[in-house]
Amino acid sequence: MGLPLRKSKVLPPPQCPLSMCMDLLRGAWAPNVIWYLRGGARRFGELRHDIPRISARVLSQRLRELEARGMIMRRLLDTSPPSAEYELTELGHELLPALDAIVKVGTKLRHDAAPKRRLAA
Amino acid sequence: MGLPLRKSKVLPPPQCPLSMCMDLLRGAWAPNVIWYLRGGARRFGELRHDIPRISARVLSQRLRELEARGMIMRRLLDTSPPSAEYELTELGHELLPALDAIVKVGTKLRHDAAPKRRLAA
DNA sequence: CAGGATCCTAATCGATACTG
DNA sequence: CAGTATCGATTAGGATCCTG
């Protein structure tokens, strides 16, 4: 017989907001997309240029996901050839403090403790 | 010929701290592990109980990862049967503000916009 | 109780080619 | 330019069994 389980000292996040928000940031690229939209509206091709190693397919997927969840707005421009522009919604702007907090921790991480994988930016 | 690319108004996060920190929180369970360690040291079995749907294998993986990157400390207890306890390091505590910011956004998300997947808590 | 070994499924991503 | 379709590689995760 081992030790008895102690009661947790922290409450589970009600209705799982932690997971709900992490779902938004899931994947290698979603945080970068949001990061580069903080400066204002940005076209598809501009985002591809901002985030060089993202593929068109994944960028398209992330943009549609973020749009479906009300984080960004898509605007079709009446140009030739046609182009599209994406912009953070009011709700989407609320992600920025979270992103800032994450970046702030990131700057304190020791580089030698980083994983040996591709970086996402 | 379409529109010219506009210069991005935001700087890329230097040395990619955004991705470095997101790597720590990547996956469905790492944020939950950190969340439940904020109340103090916690044993392996207690964490399994805190996070009911995590498997022992994945919990073990996440704990080893977080330990390798200096976010948590592992302590072997001299009990019978032997048990192990995990605790946030000083560096690990710096993740908490980021987690709080994420949760804060999560509480504002519309539930109907959530994905149709398993929740991670 | 803690956690490694094995096997398998599902999700994510990159590359390439193609459409309106 | 702004995407979509298809394919294959990588990875996270679950289930089960097993050991100290």
Short mmCIF file of C-alpha atoms (C1' of nucleotides) in Angstrom, two decimals:
data_model
loop_
_atom_site.label_atom_id
_atom_site.label_comp_id
_atom_site.label_asym_id
_atom_site.label_seq_id
_atom_site.Cartn_x
_atom_site.Cartn_y
_atom_site.Cartn_z
CA MET A 1 0.00 0.00 0.00
CA GLY A 2 1.47 3.29 -1.05
CA LEU A 3 0.83 6.86 -0.18
CA PRO A 4 -2.73 8.15 -0.26
CA LEU A 5 -3.60 10.50 -3.08
CA ARG A 6 -3.62 14.10 -1.95
CA LYS A 7 -6.39 16.34 -3.11
CA SER A 8 -5.32 18.67 -5.91
CA LYS A 9 -4.72 22.22 -4.81
CA VAL A 10 -5.79 23.71 -8.10
CA LEU A 11 -9.19 23.69 -9.68
CA PRO A 12 -9.62 22.28 -13.13
CA PRO A 13 -10.22 25.15 -15.56
CA PRO A 14 -14.03 25.25 -15.75
CA GLN A 15 -15.43 24.11 -19.11
CA CYS A 16 -11.81 23.53 -20.09
CA PRO A 17 -10.87 27.01 -21.33
CA LEU A 18 -7.26 25.95 -21.19
CA SER A 19 -7.81 23.26 -23.78
CA MET A 20 -10.18 25.42 -25.76
CA CYS A 21 -7.57 28.10 -26.21
CA MET A 22 -4.74 25.65 -26.76
CA ASP A 23 -6.79 24.12 -29.56
CA LEU A 24 -6.60 27.48 -31.27
CA LEU A 25 -2.85 27.61 -30.98
CA ARG A 26 -2.36 23.95 -31.81
CA GLY A 27 -0.07 22.96 -34.59
CA ALA A 28 3.25 24.37 -35.65
CA TRP A 29 1.97 27.46 -37.39
CA ALA A 30 -1.19 28.94 -35.88
CA PRO A 31 0.69 31.13 -33.36
CA ASN A 32 2.83 32.54 -36.15
CA VAL A 33 -0.19 33.40 -38.26
CA ILE A 34 -1.69 35.34 -35.39
CA TRP A 35 1.64 36.95 -34.65
CA TYR A 36 1.96 38.35 -38.14
CA LEU A 37 -1.62 39.58 -38.23
CA ARG A 38 -1.10 41.77 -35.19
CA GLY A 39 0.34 44.50 -37.38
CA GLY A 40 -2.91 44.81 -39.34
CA ALA A 41 -4.56 43.21 -42.36
CA ARG A 42 -2.37 40.92 -44.41
CA ARG A 43 -2.85 39.09 -47.67
CA PHE A 44 -2.39 35.37 -48.23
CA GLY A 45 0.80 35.82 -50.18
CA GLU A 46 2.17 38.26 -47.65
CA LEU A 47 1.66 35.74 -44.89
CA ARG A 48 3.43 33.10 -46.95
CA HIS A 49 6.31 35.51 -47.23
CA ASP A 50 6.23 36.32 -43.50
CA ILE A 51 6.36 32.64 -42.59
CA PRO A 52 8.66 31.25 -45.26
CA ARG A 53 8.51 27.54 -44.44
CA ILE A 54 4.75 27.25 -44.23
CA SER A 55 3.08 25.51 -47.15
CA ALA A 56 0.08 27.02 -48.91
CA ARG A 57 -2.01 24.08 -47.86
CA VAL A 58 -1.33 24.47 -44.17
CA LEU A 59 -1.64 28.24 -44.25
CA SER A 60 -5.01 27.86 -45.92
CA GLN A 61 -6.11 25.32 -43.32
CA ARG A 62 -5.09 27.48 -40.39
CA LEU A 63 -6.73 30.57 -41.83
CA ARG A 64 -10.00 28.74 -42.37
CA GLU A 65 -9.86 27.30 -38.87
CA LEU A 66 -9.18 30.64 -37.27
CA GLU A 67 -11.93 32.23 -39.33
CA ALA A 68 -14.41 29.51 -38.36
CA ARG A 69 -13.70 30.23 -34.73
CA GLY A 70 -14.12 33.95 -35.05
CA MET A 71 -10.48 34.89 -34.54
CA ILE A 72 -9.92 36.44 -37.97
CA MET A 73 -11.98 37.99 -40.74
CA ARG A 74 -11.45 37.22 -44.40
CA ARG A 75 -12.00 39.93 -46.98
CA LEU A 76 -11.98 39.33 -50.73
CA LEU A 77 -10.40 42.23 -52.56
CA ASP A 78 -11.73 43.42 -55.90
CA THR A 79 -8.40 43.32 -57.66
CA SER A 80 -7.02 41.57 -60.68
CA PRO A 81 -5.99 38.93 -60.11
CA PRO A 82 -8.25 38.58 -57.09
CA SER A 83 -6.62 38.57 -53.70
CA ALA A 84 -7.75 38.06 -50.15
CA GLU A 85 -6.91 39.80 -46.95
CA TYR A 86 -7.07 38.58 -43.39
CA GLU A 87 -7.43 40.60 -40.23
CA LEU A 88 -7.77 39.86 -36.54
CA THR A 89 -11.25 40.27 -35.13
CA GLU A 90 -11.88 41.89 -31.78
CA LEU A 91 -11.91 38.43 -30.25
CA GLY A 92 -8.75 37.58 -32.10
CA HIS A 93 -6.99 40.55 -30.55
CA GLU A 94 -7.56 38.98 -27.17
CA LEU A 95 -5.09 36.28 -28.12
CA LEU A 96 -2.25 38.78 -28.27
CA PRO A 97 -1.61 39.10 -24.52
CA ALA A 98 -1.41 35.31 -24.33
CA LEU A 99 1.02 35.27 -27.22
CA ASP A 100 3.08 37.97 -25.54
CA ALA A 101 3.24 35.99 -22.33
CA ILE A 102 4.39 32.95 -24.27
CA VAL A 103 7.08 34.91 -26.07
CA LYS A 104 8.23 36.37 -22.80
CA VAL A 105 8.85 32.90 -21.42
CA GLY A 106 10.46 31.85 -24.68
CA THR A 107 13.13 34.49 -24.34
CA LYS A 108 14.15 33.01 -21.02
CA LEU A 109 14.51 29.45 -22.23
CA ARG A 110 18.00 28.12 -22.50
CA HIS A 111 18.84 27.38 -26.07
CA ASP A 112 20.73 24.20 -25.25
CA ALA A 113 17.55 22.77 -23.80
CA ALA A 114 15.70 23.17 -27.06
CA PRO A 115 14.51 20.10 -28.91
CA LYS A 116 16.39 18.98 -32.00
CA ARG A 117 13.52 19.72 -34.32
CA ARG A 118 12.73 22.22 -37.00
CA LEU A 119 11.83 25.60 -35.59
CA ALA A 120 8.52 27.03 -36.63
CA ALA A 121 9.78 30.46 -37.58
CA MET B 1 0.46 41.39 -61.96
CA GLY B 2 -1.11 41.76 -58.58
CA LEU B 3 -0.52 43.90 -55.59
CA PRO B 4 3.03 44.41 -54.31
CA LEU B 5 3.88 42.71 -51.04
CA ARG B 6 3.75 45.11 -48.13
CA LYS B 7 6.51 44.98 -45.57
CA SER B 8 5.43 43.26 -42.37
CA LYS B 9 4.72 45.62 -39.53
CA VAL B 10 5.83 43.19 -36.85
CA LEU B 11 9.26 41.84 -36.21
CA PRO B 12 9.81 38.12 -36.17
CA PRO B 13 10.38 36.99 -32.57
CA PRO B 14 14.19 37.00 -32.31
CA GLN B 15 15.72 33.51 -32.07
CA CYS B 16 12.15 32.24 -32.27
CA PRO B 17 11.13 32.41 -28.59
CA LEU B 18 7.54 32.01 -29.69
CA SER B 19 8.23 28.62 -31.16
CA MET B 20 10.58 27.69 -28.35
CA CYS B 21 7.90 28.21 -25.77
CA MET B 22 5.15 26.69 -27.89
CA ASP B 23 7.28 23.57 -28.20
CA LEU B 24 7.03 23.26 -24.45
CA LEU B 25 3.26 23.51 -24.51
CA ARG B 26 2.81 21.44 -27.62
CA GLY B 27 0.58 18.44 -27.53
CA ALA B 28 -2.68 17.82 -25.81
CA TRP B 29 -1.38 17.30 -22.30
CA ALA B 30 1.69 19.37 -21.45
CA PRO B 31 -0.32 22.46 -20.44
CA ASN B 32 -2.45 20.36 -18.13
CA VAL B 33 0.57 18.84 -16.45
CA ILE B 34 1.96 22.27 -15.72
CA TRP B 35 -1.44 23.48 -14.60
CA TYR B 36 -1.74 20.79 -11.97
CA LEU B 37 1.78 21.28 -10.72
CA ARG B 38 1.16 24.92 -9.88
CA GLY B 39 -0.35 23.88 -6.56
CA GLY B 40 2.92 22.29 -5.44
CA ALA B 41 4.68 18.93 -5.72
CA ARG B 42 2.60 16.10 -7.10
CA ARG B 43 3.19 12.40 -7.52
CA PHE B 44 2.87 10.44 -10.75
CA GLY B 45 -0.32 8.73 -9.68
CA GLU B 46 -1.79 11.97 -8.42
CA LEU B 47 -1.24 13.56 -11.80
CA ARG B 48 -2.90 10.59 -13.48
CA HIS B 49 -5.84 11.19 -11.22
CA ASP B 50 -5.85 14.93 -11.89
CA ILE B 51 -5.87 14.35 -15.65
CA PRO B 52 -8.08 11.29 -15.96
CA ARG B 53 -7.82 10.62 -19.68
CA ILE B 54 -4.05 10.79 -19.96
CA SER B 55 -2.25 7.50 -20.41
CA ALA B 56 0.70 6.54 -18.24
CA ARG B 57 2.93 6.42 -21.27
CA VAL B 58 2.17 9.94 -22.39
CA LEU B 59 2.32 11.37 -18.88
CA SER B 60 5.72 9.80 -18.49
CA GLN B 61 6.86 11.22 -21.80
CA ARG B 62 5.70 14.75 -20.98
CA LEU B 63 7.26 14.67 -17.53
CA ARG B 64 10.60 13.56 -18.93
CA GLU B 65 10.44 16.22 -21.62
CA LEU B 66 9.63 18.98 -19.16
CA GLU B 67 12.36 17.77 -16.83
CA ALA B 68 14.90 17.69 -19.66
CA ARG B 69 14.12 21.33 -20.41
CA GLY B 70 14.41 22.43 -16.82
CA MET B 71 10.73 23.16 -16.25
CA ILE B 72 10.18 20.58 -13.52
CA MET B 73 12.23 18.66 -10.94
CA ARG B 74 11.79 14.97 -10.30
CA ARG B 75 12.29 13.63 -6.80
CA LEU B 76 12.35 9.92 -5.95
CA LEU B 77 10.69 9.29 -2.60
CA ASP B 78 12.05 6.68 -0.21
CA THR B 79 8.73 4.93 0.29
CA SER B 80 7.44 1.44 -0.21
CA PRO B 81 6.48 0.93 -2.91
CA PRO B 82 8.71 3.64 -4.32
CA SER B 83 7.05 6.75 -5.64
CA ALA B 84 8.16 9.86 -7.45
CA GLU B 85 7.20 13.45 -7.06
CA TYR B 86 7.36 16.29 -9.55
CA GLU B 87 7.59 19.99 -8.88
CA LEU B 88 7.90 23.14 -10.97
CA THR B 89 11.36 24.70 -11.05
CA GLU B 90 11.85 28.43 -10.80
CA LEU B 91 11.97 28.52 -14.58
CA GLY B 92 8.87 26.39 -14.74
CA HIS B 93 7.00 28.91 -12.64
CA GLU B 94 7.55 31.44 -15.36
CA LEU B 95 5.19 29.47 -17.55
CA LEU B 96 2.27 30.19 -15.24
CA PRO B 97 1.56 33.75 -16.41
CA ALA B 98 1.46 32.49 -19.99
CA LEU B 99 -0.90 29.72 -18.97
CA ASP B 100 -3.09 32.23 -17.16
CA ALA B 101 -3.25 34.43 -20.22
CA ILE B 102 -4.25 31.44 -22.32
CA VAL B 103 -6.96 30.44 -19.89
CA LYS B 104 -8.23 33.98 -19.81
CA VAL B 105 -8.77 33.90 -23.55
CA GLY B 106 -10.26 30.44 -23.32
CA THR B 107 -13.03 31.65 -21.07
CA LYS B 108 -14.07 34.11 -23.73
CA LEU B 109 -14.29 31.61 -26.55
CA ARG B 110 -17.70 30.70 -27.82
CA HIS B 111 -18.40 27.09 -27.08
CA ASP B 112 -20.21 26.53 -30.35
CA ALA B 113 -17.05 27.45 -32.18
CA ALA B 114 -15.12 24.65 -30.51
CA PRO B 115 -13.78 21.81 -32.62
CA LYS B 116 -15.53 18.46 -32.54
CA ARG B 117 -12.66 16.70 -30.89
CA ARG B 118 -11.88 15.23 -27.53
CA LEU B 119 -11.10 17.84 -24.94
CA ALA B 120 -7.81 17.54 -23.16
CA ALA B 121 -9.16 17.89 -19.66
"C1'" DC C 1 3.27 2.64 -7.56
"C1'" DA C 2 6.20 4.25 -11.31
"C1'" DG C 3 7.06 3.78 -15.85
"C1'" DG C 4 9.32 1.17 -19.97
"C1'" DA C 5 8.14 -1.83 -24.45
"C1'" DT C 6 5.25 -2.77 -28.20
"C1'" DC C 7 1.68 -2.05 -31.48
"C1'" DC C 8 -1.62 0.71 -33.64
"C1'" DT C 9 -4.54 4.84 -34.95
"C1'" DA C 10 -5.25 9.65 -35.92
"C1'" DA C 11 -3.63 14.21 -36.75
"C1'" DT C 12 -0.23 17.32 -38.89
"C1'" DC C 13 2.75 18.79 -42.25
"C1'" DG C 14 5.58 19.28 -46.77
"C1'" DA C 15 5.88 18.73 -51.74
"C1'" DT C 16 3.86 18.72 -55.95
"C1'" DA C 17 0.47 19.50 -59.26
"C1'" DC C 18 -3.61 21.80 -60.56
"C1'" DT C 19 -7.89 25.32 -60.77
"C1'" DG C 20 -10.58 29.89 -60.93
"C1'" DC D 1 -2.87 35.42 -56.76
"C1'" DA D 2 -5.44 32.44 -53.87
"C1'" DG D 3 -6.26 28.63 -53.03
"C1'" DT D 4 -7.62 22.90 -53.49
"C1'" DA D 5 -6.35 17.82 -54.26
"C1'" DT D 6 -3.48 14.07 -53.53
"C1'" DC D 7 0.39 11.49 -51.51
"C1'" DG D 8 3.71 10.20 -48.29
"C1'" DA D 9 6.44 11.11 -44.04
"C1'" DT D 10 6.47 12.35 -39.23
"C1'" DT D 11 4.51 12.53 -34.77
"C1'" DA D 12 1.31 12.48 -30.71
"C1'" DG D 13 -1.43 9.64 -28.46
"C1'" DG D 14 -4.17 5.29 -26.66
"C1'" DA D 15 -4.23 0.41 -25.21
"C1'" DT D 16 -2.08 -3.39 -23.40
"C1'" DC D 17 1.36 -5.90 -21.22
"C1'" DC D 18 5.27 -6.13 -18.23
"C1'" DT D 19 9.05 -5.02 -14.61
"C1'" DG D 20 11.46 -3.12 -10.32
#
